Coordinates of N, CA and C in Angstrom, one line a residue:
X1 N 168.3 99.2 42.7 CA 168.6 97.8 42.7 C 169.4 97.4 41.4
X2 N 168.9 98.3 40.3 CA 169.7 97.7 39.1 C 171.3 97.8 39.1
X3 N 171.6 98.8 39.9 CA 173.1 99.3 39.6 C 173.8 98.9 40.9
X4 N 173.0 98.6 42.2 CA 173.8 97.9 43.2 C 173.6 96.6 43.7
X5 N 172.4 96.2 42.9 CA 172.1 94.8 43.4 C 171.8 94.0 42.4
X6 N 172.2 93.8 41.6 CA 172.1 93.2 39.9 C 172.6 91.7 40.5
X7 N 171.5 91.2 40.7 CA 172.0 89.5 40.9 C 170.9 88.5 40.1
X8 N 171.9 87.5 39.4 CA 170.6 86.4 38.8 C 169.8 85.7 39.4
X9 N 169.1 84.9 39.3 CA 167.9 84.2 39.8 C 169.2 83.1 41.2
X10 N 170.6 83.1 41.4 CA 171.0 82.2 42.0 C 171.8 83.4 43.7
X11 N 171.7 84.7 42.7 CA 172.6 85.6 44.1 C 173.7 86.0 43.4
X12 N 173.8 85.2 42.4 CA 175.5 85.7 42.0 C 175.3 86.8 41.2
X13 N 176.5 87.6 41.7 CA 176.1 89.3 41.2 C 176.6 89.7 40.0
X14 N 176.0 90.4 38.5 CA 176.1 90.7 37.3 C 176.6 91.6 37.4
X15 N 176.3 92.9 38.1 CA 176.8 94.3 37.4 C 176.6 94.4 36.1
X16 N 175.6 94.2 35.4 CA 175.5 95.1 34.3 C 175.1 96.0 34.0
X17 N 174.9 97.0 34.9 CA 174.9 98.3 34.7 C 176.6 98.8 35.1
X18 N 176.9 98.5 36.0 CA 178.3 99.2 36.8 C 179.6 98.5 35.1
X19 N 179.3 97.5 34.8 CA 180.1 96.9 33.7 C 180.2 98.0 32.2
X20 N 179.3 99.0 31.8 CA 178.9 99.7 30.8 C 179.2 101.3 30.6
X21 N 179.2 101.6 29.9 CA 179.8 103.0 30.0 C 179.1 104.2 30.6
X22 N 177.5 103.4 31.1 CA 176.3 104.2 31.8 C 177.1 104.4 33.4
X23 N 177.7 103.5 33.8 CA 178.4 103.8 34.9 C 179.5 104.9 35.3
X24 N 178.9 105.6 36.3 CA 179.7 107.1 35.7 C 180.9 106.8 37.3
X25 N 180.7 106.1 37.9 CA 181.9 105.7 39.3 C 181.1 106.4 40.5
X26 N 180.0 106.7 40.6 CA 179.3 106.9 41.5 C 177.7 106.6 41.2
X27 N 177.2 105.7 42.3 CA 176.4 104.9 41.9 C 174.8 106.1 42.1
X28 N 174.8 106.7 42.8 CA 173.5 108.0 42.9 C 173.7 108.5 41.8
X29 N 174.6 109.1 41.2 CA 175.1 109.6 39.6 C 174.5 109.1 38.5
X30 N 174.8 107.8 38.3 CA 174.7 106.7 37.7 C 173.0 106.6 37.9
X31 N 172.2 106.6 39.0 CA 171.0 106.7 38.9 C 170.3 108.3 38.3
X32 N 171.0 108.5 38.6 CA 170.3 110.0 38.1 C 170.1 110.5 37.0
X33 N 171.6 110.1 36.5 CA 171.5 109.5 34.5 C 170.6 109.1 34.0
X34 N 170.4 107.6 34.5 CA 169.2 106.8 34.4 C 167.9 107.3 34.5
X35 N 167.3 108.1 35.5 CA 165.9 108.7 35.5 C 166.1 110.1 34.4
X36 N 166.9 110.2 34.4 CA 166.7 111.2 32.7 C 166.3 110.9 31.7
X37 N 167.2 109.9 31.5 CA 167.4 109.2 30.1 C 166.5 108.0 29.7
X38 N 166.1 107.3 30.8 CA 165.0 106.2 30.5 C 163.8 106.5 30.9
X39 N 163.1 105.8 29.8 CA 161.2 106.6 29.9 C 160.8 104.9 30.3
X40 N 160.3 104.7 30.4 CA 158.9 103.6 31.3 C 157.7 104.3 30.7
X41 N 157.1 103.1 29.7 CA 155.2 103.3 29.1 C 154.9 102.0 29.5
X42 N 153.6 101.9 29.9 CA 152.6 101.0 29.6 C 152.2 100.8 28.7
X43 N 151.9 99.6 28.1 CA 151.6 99.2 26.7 C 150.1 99.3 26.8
X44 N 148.9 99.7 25.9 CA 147.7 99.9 26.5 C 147.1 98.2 26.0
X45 N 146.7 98.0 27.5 CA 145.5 96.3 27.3 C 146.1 95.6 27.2
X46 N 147.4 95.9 28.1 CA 148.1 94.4 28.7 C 149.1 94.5 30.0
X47 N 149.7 94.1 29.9 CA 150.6 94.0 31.8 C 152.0 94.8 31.2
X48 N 152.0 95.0 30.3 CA 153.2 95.2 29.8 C 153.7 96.3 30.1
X49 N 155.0 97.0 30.0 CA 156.1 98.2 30.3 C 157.1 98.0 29.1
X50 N 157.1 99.1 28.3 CA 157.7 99.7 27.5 C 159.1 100.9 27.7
X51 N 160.0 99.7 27.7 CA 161.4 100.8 28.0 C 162.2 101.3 27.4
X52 N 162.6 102.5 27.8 CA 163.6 102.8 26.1 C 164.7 103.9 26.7
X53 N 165.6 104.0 25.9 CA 166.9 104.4 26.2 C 167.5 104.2 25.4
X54 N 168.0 105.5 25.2 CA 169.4 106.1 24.1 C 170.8 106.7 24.6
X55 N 171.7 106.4 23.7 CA 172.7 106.8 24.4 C 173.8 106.5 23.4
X56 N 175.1 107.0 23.7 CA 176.2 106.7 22.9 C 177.0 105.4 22.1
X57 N 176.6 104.8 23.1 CA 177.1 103.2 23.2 C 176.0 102.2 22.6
X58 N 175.4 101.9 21.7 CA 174.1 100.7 21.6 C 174.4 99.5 22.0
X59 N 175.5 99.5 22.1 CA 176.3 98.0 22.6 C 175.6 97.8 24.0
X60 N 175.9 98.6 24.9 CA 175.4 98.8 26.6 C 173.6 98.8 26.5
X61 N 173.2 99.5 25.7 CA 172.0 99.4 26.2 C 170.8 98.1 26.1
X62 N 171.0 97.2 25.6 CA 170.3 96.2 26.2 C 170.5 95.3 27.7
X63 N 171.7 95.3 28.1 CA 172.6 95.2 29.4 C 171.7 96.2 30.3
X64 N 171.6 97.8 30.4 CA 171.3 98.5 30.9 C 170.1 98.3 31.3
X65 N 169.0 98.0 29.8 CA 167.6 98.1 30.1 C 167.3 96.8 30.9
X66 N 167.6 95.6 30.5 CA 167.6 94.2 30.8 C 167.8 94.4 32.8
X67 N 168.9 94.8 33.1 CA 169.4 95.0 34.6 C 168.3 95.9 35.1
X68 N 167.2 96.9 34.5 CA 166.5 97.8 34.8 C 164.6 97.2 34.7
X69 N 164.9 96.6 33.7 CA 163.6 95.8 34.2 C 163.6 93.9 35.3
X70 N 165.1 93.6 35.2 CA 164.9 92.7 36.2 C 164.3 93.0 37.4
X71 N 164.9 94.7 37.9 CA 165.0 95.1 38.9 C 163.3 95.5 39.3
X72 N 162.9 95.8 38.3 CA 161.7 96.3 38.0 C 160.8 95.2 38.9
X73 N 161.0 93.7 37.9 CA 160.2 92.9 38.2 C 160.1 92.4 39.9
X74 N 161.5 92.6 40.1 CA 162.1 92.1 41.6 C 161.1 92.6 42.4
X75 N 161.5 94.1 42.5 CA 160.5 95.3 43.2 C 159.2 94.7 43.2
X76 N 158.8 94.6 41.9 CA 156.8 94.0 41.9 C 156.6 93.0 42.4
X77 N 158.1 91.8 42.6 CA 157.2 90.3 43.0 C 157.8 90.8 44.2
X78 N 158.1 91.4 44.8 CA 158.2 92.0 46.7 C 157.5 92.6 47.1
X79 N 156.7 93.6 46.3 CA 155.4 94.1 46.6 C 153.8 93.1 46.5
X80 N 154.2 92.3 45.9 CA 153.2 91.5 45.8 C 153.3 90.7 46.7
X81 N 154.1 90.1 47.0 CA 154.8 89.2 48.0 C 153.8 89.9 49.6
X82 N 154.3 90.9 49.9 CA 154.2 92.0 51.1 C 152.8 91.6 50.9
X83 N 152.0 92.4 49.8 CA 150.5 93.0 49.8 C 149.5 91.0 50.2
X84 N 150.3 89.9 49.8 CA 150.0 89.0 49.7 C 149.8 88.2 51.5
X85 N 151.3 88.8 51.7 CA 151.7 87.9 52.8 C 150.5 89.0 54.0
X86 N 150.4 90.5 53.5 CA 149.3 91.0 54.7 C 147.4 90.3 54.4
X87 N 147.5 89.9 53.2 CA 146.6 89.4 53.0 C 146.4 88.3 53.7
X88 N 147.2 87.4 53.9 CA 147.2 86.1 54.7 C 147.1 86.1 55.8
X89 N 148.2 87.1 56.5 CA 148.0 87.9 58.1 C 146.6 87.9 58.2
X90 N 145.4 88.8 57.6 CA 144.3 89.4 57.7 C 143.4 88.2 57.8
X91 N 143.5 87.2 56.8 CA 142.6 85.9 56.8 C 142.6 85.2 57.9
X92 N 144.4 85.3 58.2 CA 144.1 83.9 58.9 C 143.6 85.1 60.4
X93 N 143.5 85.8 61.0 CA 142.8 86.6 61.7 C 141.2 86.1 61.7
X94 N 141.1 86.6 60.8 CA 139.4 86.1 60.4 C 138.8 85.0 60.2
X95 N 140.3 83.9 60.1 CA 139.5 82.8 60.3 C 139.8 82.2 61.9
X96 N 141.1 82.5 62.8 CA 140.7 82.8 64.4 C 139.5 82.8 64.4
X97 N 139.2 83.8 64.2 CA 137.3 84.8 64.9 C 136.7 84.2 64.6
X98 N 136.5 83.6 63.2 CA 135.6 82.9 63.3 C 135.4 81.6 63.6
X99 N 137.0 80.4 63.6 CA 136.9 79.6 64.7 C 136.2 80.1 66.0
X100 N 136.7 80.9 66.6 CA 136.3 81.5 68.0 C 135.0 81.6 68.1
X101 N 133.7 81.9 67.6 CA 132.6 82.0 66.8 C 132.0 80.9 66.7
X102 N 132.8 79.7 66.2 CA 132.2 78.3 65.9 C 132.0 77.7 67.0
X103 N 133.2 77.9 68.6 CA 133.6 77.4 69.6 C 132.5 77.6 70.0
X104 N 132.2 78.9 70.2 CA 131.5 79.5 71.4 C 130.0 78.9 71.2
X105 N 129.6 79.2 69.5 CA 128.4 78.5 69.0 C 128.5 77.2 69.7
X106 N 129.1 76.3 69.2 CA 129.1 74.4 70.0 C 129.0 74.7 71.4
X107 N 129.6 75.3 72.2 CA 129.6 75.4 73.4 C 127.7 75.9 74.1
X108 N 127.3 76.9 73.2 CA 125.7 77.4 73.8 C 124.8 76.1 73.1
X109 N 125.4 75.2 71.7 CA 124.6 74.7 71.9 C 124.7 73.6 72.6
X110 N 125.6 73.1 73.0 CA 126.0 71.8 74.2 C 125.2 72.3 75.3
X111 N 125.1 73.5 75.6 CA 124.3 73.7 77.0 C 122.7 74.0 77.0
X112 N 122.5 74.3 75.7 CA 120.9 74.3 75.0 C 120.9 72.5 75.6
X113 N 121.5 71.9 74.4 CA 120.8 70.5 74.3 C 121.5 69.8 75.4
X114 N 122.3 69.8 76.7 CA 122.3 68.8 77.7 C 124.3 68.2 76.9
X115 N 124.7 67.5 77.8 CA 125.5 67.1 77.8 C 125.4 65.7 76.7
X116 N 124.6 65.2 76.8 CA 124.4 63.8 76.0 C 124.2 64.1 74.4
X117 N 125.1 63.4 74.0 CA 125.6 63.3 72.6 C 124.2 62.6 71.5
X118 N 124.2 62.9 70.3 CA 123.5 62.4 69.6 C 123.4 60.4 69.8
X119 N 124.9 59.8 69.6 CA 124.1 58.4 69.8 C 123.7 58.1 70.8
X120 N 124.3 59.0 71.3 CA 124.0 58.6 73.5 C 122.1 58.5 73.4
X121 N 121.8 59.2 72.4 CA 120.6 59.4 72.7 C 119.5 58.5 71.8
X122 N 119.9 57.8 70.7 CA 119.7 56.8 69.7 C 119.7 55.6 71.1
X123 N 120.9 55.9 71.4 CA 121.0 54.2 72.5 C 119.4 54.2 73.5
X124 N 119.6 55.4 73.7 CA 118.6 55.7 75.1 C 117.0 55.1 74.4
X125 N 117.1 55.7 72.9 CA 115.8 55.2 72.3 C 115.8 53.9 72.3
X126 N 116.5 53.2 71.7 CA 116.4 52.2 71.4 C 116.4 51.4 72.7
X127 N 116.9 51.3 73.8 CA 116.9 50.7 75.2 C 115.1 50.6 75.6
X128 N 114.7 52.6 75.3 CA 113.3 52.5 75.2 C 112.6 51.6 75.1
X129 N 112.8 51.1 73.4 CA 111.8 50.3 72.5 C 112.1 49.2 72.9
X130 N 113.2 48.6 73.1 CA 113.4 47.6 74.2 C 112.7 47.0 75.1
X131 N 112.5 48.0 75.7 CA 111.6 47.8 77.3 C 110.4 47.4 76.8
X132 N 109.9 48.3 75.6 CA 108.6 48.4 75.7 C 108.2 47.0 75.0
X133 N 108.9 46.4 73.8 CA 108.6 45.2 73.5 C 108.6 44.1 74.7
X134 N 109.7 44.1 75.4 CA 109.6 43.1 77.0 C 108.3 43.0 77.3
X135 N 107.4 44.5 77.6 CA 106.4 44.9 78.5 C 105.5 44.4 77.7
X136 N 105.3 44.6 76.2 CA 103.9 44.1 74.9 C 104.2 42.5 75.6
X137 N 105.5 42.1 75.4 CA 104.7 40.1 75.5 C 104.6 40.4 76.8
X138 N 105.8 40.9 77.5 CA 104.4 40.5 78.9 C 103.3 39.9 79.5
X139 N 102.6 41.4 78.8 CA 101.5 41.6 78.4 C 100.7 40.4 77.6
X140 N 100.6 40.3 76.5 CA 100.3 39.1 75.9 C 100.4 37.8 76.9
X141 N 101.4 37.7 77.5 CA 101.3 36.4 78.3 C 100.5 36.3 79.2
X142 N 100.7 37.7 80.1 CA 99.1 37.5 81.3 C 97.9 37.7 80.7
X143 N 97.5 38.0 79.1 CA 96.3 38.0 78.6 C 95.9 36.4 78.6
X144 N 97.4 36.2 78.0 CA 96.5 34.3 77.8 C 96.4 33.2 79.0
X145 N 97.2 33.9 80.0 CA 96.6 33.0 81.5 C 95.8 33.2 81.9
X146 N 95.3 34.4 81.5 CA 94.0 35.5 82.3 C 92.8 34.6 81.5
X147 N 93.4 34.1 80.4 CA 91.9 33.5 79.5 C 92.2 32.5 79.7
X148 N 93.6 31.4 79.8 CA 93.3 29.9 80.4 C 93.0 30.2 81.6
X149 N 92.9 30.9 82.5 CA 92.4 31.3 83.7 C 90.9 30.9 83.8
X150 N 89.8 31.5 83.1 CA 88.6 32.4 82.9 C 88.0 30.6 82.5
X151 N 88.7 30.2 81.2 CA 88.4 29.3 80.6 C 88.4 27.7 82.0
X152 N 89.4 27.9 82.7 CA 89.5 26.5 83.4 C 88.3 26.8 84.6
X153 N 87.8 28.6 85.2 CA 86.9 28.9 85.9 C 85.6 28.2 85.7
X154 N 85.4 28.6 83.9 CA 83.8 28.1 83.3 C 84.0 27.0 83.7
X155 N 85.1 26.1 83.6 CA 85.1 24.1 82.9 C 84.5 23.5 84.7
X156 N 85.1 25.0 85.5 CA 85.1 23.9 87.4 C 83.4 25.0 87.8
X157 N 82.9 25.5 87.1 CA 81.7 26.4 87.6 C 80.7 25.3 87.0
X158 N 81.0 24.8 85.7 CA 80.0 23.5 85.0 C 80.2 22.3 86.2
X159 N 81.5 21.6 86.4 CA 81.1 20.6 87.6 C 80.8 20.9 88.7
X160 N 80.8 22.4 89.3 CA 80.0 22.8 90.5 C 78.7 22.7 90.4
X161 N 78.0 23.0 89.2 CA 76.9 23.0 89.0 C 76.1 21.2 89.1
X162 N 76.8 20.5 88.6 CA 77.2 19.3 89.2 C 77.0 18.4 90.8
X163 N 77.8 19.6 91.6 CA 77.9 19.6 93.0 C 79.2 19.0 93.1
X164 N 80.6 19.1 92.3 CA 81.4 18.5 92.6 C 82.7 19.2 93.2
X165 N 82.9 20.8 92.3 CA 84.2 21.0 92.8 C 83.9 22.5 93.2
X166 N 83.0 22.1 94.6 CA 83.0 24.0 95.4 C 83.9 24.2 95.7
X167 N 85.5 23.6 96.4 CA 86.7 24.4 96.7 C 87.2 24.7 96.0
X168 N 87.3 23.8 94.6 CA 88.3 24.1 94.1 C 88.0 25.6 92.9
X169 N 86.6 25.9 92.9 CA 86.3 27.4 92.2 C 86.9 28.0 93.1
X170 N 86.6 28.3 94.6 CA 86.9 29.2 95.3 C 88.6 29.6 94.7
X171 N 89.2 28.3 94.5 CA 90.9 28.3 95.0 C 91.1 28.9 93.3
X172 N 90.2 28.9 92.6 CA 90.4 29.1 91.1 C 90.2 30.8 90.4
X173 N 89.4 31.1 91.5 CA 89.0 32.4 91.4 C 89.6 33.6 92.3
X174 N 90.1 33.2 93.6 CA 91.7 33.8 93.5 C 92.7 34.2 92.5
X175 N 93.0 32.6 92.3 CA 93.9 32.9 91.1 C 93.5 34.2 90.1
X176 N 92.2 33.9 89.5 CA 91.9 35.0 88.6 C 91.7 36.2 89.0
X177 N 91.7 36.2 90.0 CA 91.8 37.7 91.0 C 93.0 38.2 90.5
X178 N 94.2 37.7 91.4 CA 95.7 37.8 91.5 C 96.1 38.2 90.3
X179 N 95.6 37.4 89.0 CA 96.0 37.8 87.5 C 95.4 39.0 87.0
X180 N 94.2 39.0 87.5 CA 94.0 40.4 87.1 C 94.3 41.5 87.7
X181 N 94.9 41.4 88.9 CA 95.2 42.5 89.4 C 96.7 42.9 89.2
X182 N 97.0 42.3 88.7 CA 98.6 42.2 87.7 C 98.8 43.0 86.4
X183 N 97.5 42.8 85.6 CA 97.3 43.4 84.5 C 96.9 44.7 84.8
X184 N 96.6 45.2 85.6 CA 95.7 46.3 86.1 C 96.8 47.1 86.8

C-alpha cells in the first residue's frame, strides 16, 4: 500500500515512496528493499510501533517511513473495521434469535392467559363491582319494605284485634309474602 497506494485522508495520491531514491522503478523491488531494510518494534506498555530505516539519502527517509506507517495504520483501521463489522453481523443475528425467542414467548403466553388483554380485564372487574353495588342497594331497599312491610302488618294485626281490619291483614300479608320471596 505504501508504494502503490499512498493517498491522503481525501484520495489524492502522494507517492512518497515512488517520489525518493528508495524507488528502484519496480514496485515488488522497491518492496523488497523495504522488508530488508526497515525493522518494525513495539514499544513495550503502549500501542505504539517503532520504525527505523537507514539509508543513503536522510532526506527520503522520513517520507518513506511516514508513507509506511500511514499504510500501516490504514491496514489496522480495515482490519478493525472487518473484525468489527463481523462483530455486528454476529449480534445483530443474536439479537433476531432472540427477538424470535421473545415472539414465540408472548405468543405461549397469550395462549396460557386467553386472548383478553390486561385492561380488558380491569374493565371486566370493575363492571363486576358495579353490578354488585346495584345488587347491595337493592338489597337494602327490599330490607326496608320488608320492614315497612312487617311494621304496617303489626299496626293492621293491633286493629284486627280490635275486630276492624280482617281483609285488609290478609291483603297485607301477601304482600309480605311476595317480598320475601324476592329476597330469598
Amino acid at each position: 500500500r505504501a508504494v502503490n497506494e499512498d493517498t491522503d485522508q481525501n484520495g489524492v495520491k502522494l507517492n512518497r515512496i515512488r517520489n525518493t531514491s528508495w524507488f528502484t522503478g519496480d514496485p515488488a523491488g522497491t518492496i523488497a528493499l523495504l522488508e530488508k531494510k526497515l525493522s518494525a518494534e513495539s514499544v513495550k506498555d503502549t500501542d505504539l510501533i517503532r520504525l527505523s530505516l537507514s539509508g543513503a539519502n536522510p532526506k527520503d527517509l522520513p517520507e518513506v517511513i511516514n508513507a509506511v506507517a500511514d499504510a500501516m495504520v490504514h491496514v489496522s483501521a480495515e482490519s478493525t473495521k472487518q473484525e468489527r463489522l463481523a462483530r455486528w453481523k454476529t449480534l445483530t443475528a443474536k439479537l433476531d434469535k432472540i427477538d424470535e425467542q421473545i415472539s414465540a414467548k408472548r405468543k405461549a403466553i397469550e395462549k396460557i392467559r386467553g386472548r383478553s388483554e390486561v385492561p380488558l380485564m380491569r374493565e371486566q372487574r370493575n363492571i363486576t363491582q358495579i353490578n354488585l353495588q346495584a345488587l347491595t342497594a337493592e338489597l337494602t331497599q327490599l330490607r326496608l319494605l320488608q320492614a315497612q312491610a312487617q311494621a304496617a302488618l303489626e299496626a293492621l294485626k293491633v286493629q284486627d284485634k280490635n275486630g276492624e281490619l280482617a281483609a285488609k291483614i290478609r291483603q297485607q300479608e301477601s304482600q309480605v309474602t311476595a317480598v320475601n320471596d324476592r329476597l330469598l
